[in-house]
XYZ file of C-alpha atoms in Angstrom:
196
model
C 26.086 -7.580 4.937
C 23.355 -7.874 2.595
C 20.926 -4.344 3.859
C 22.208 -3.065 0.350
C 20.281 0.107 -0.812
C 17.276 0.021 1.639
C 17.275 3.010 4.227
C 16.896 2.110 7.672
C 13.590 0.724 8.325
C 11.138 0.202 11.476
C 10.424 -3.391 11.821
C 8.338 -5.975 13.549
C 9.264 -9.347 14.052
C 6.141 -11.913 14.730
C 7.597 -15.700 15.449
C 6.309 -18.161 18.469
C 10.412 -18.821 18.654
C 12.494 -16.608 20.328
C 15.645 -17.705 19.497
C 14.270 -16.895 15.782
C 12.951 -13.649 17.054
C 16.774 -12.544 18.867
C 18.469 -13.758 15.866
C 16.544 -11.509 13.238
C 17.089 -8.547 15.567
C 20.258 -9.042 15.583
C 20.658 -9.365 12.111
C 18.406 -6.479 11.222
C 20.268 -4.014 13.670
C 23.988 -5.068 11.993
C 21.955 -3.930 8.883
C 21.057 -0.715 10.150
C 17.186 -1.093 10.924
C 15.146 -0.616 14.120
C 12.938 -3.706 15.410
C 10.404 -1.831 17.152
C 8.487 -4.424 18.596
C 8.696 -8.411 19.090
C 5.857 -10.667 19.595
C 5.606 -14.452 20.090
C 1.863 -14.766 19.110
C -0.465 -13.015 16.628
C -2.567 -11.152 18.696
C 0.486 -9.530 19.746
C 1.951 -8.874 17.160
C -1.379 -7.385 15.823
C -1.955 -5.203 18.802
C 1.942 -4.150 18.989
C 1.814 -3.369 14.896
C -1.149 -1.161 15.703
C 0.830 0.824 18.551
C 4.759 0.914 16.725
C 3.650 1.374 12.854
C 5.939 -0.008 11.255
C 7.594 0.250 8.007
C 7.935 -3.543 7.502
C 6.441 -6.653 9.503
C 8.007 -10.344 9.552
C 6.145 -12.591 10.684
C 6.571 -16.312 10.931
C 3.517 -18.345 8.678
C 2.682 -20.734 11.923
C 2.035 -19.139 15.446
C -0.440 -19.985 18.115
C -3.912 -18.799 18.356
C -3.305 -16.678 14.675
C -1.747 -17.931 11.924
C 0.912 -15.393 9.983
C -1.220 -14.651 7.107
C -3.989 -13.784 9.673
C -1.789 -11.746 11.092
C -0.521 -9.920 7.918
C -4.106 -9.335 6.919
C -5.091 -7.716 10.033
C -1.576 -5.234 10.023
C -2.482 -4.291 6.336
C -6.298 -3.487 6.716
C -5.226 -1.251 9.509
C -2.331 0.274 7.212
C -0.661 -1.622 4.538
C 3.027 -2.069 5.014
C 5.017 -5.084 3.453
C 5.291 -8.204 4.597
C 7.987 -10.492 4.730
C 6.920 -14.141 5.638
C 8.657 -16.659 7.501
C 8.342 -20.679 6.912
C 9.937 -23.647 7.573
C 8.484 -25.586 5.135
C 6.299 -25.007 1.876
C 2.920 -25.476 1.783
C 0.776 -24.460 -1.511
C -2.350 -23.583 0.117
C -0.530 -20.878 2.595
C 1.450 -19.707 -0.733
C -1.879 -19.020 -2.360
C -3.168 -17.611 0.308
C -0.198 -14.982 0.771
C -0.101 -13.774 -2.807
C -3.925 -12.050 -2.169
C -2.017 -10.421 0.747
C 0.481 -7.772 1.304
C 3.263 -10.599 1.426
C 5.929 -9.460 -0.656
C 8.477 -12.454 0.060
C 9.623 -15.106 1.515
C 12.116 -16.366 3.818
C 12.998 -19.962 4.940
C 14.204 -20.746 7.766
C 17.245 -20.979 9.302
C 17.345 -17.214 7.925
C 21.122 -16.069 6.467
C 21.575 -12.328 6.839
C 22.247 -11.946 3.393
C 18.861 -13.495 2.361
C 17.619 -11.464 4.835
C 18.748 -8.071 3.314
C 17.810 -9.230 0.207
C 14.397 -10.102 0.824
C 13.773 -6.742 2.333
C 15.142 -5.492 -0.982
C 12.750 -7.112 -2.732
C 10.322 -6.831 -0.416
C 10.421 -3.031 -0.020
C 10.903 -2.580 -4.322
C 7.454 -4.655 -5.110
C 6.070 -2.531 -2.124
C 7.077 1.160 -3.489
C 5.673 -0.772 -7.182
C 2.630 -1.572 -5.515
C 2.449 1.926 -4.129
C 3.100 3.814 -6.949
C 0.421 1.558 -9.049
C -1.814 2.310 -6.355
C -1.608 5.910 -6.666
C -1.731 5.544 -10.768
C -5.144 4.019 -10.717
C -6.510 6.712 -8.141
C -5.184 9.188 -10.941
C -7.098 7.604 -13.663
C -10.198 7.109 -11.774
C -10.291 10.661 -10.868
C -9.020 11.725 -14.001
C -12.279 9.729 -15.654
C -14.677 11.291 -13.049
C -13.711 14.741 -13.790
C -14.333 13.458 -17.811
C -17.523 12.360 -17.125
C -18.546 15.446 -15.123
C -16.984 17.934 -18.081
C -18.630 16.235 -20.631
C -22.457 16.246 -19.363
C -21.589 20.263 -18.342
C -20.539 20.295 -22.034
C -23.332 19.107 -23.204
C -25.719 20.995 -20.710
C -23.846 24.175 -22.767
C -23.969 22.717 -26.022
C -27.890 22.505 -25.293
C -28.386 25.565 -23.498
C -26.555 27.781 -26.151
C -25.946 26.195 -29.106
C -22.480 25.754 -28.810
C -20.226 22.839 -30.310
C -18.351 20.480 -28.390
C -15.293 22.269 -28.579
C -16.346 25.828 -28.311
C -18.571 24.084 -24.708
C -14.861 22.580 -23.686
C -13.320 26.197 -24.035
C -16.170 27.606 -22.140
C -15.690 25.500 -19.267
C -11.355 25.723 -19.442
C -11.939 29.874 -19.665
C -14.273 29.415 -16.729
C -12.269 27.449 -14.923
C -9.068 29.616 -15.301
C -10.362 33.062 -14.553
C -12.192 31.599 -11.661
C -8.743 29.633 -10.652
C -10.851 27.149 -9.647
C -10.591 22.933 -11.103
C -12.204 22.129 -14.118
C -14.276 19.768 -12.213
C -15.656 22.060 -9.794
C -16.408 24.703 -12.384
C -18.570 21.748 -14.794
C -20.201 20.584 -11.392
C -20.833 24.286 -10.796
C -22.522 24.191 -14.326
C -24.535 20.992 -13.595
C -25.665 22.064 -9.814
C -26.971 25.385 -11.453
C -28.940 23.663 -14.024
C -30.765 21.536 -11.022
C -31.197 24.891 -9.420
């Protein structure tokens, strides 16, 4: 069948065809997912991604009034979910254009069920990458703020009583755990009381 190792998913289909359209929902439903909405334009499919949420959108790359990369941008500045795109030909500009977007893949049509599945595969892999990136970097950054913020407390204490880097680090860790409060709070405690 081709739906492999991806649990069942809540998807939207987006294509101006709707022989297209009734042939992917068919496809995706022998595969165990749930198409919870169709549309035949972008607006609707923008408005109907808002209302459904769902997991994964596929949308077609030409459709009246909004093109499919229009489309995809709008779903993913709302909430980012992957997107699969649909073409029937290949054009460079749209392919450039997709890989600043949240389009994880590509199909060409007539869609096979087994490229189908595996596309969603891929699709929902680079996704949970993405994700998982995503969350990395917020780590780091928030890792280096509380850094930042620990080391001027540090050297508010180094200042303030002539302690050494390390013995200001300790200060701020014993503080920290016999309050049971973050690190960070307890240096931006520190700083706050030397504005005060």
């Amino acid at each position: 069948m081709g739906g492999g190792t991806v649990k069942s998913l809540r998807v939207l289909i987006a294509d101006d065809e709707a022989i297209i359209r009734l042939g992917l929902k068919t496809m995706l439903e022998e595969m165990g997912h749930q198409v919870v909405g169709m549309a035949a334009d972008g607006p609707s499919a923008v408005r109907l991604a808002a209302r459904v949420n769902p997991d994964l959108a596929i949308l077609d790359i030409k459709m009246p009034d909004m093109d499919g990369l229009d489309v995809a941008e709008a779903i993913t500045t709302r909430r980012r979910i992957p997107i699969l795109m649909l073409t029937a030909y290949s054009d460079r500009e749209l392919v450039e254009r997709a890989t600043k977007l949240a389009v994880l893949a590509y199909l060409v049509k007539p869609v096979k069920e087994a490229d189908l599945g595996l596309a969603i595969e891929l699709a929902m892999a680079r996704f949970e990458e993405w994700q998982a990136l995503e969350r990395e970097a917020a780590d780091l950054k928030e890792a280096l703020a509380t850094r930042e913020v620990v080391d001027r407390a540090k050297k508010i204490l180094m200042q303030r009583h002539g302690l050494t880097e390390r013995e200001a680090f300790l200060s701020i860790q014993r503080r920290s755990r016999n309050s049971r409060r973050p690190m960070r709070e307890m240096a931006e405690a520190i700083l706050g009381a030397r504005r005060g």
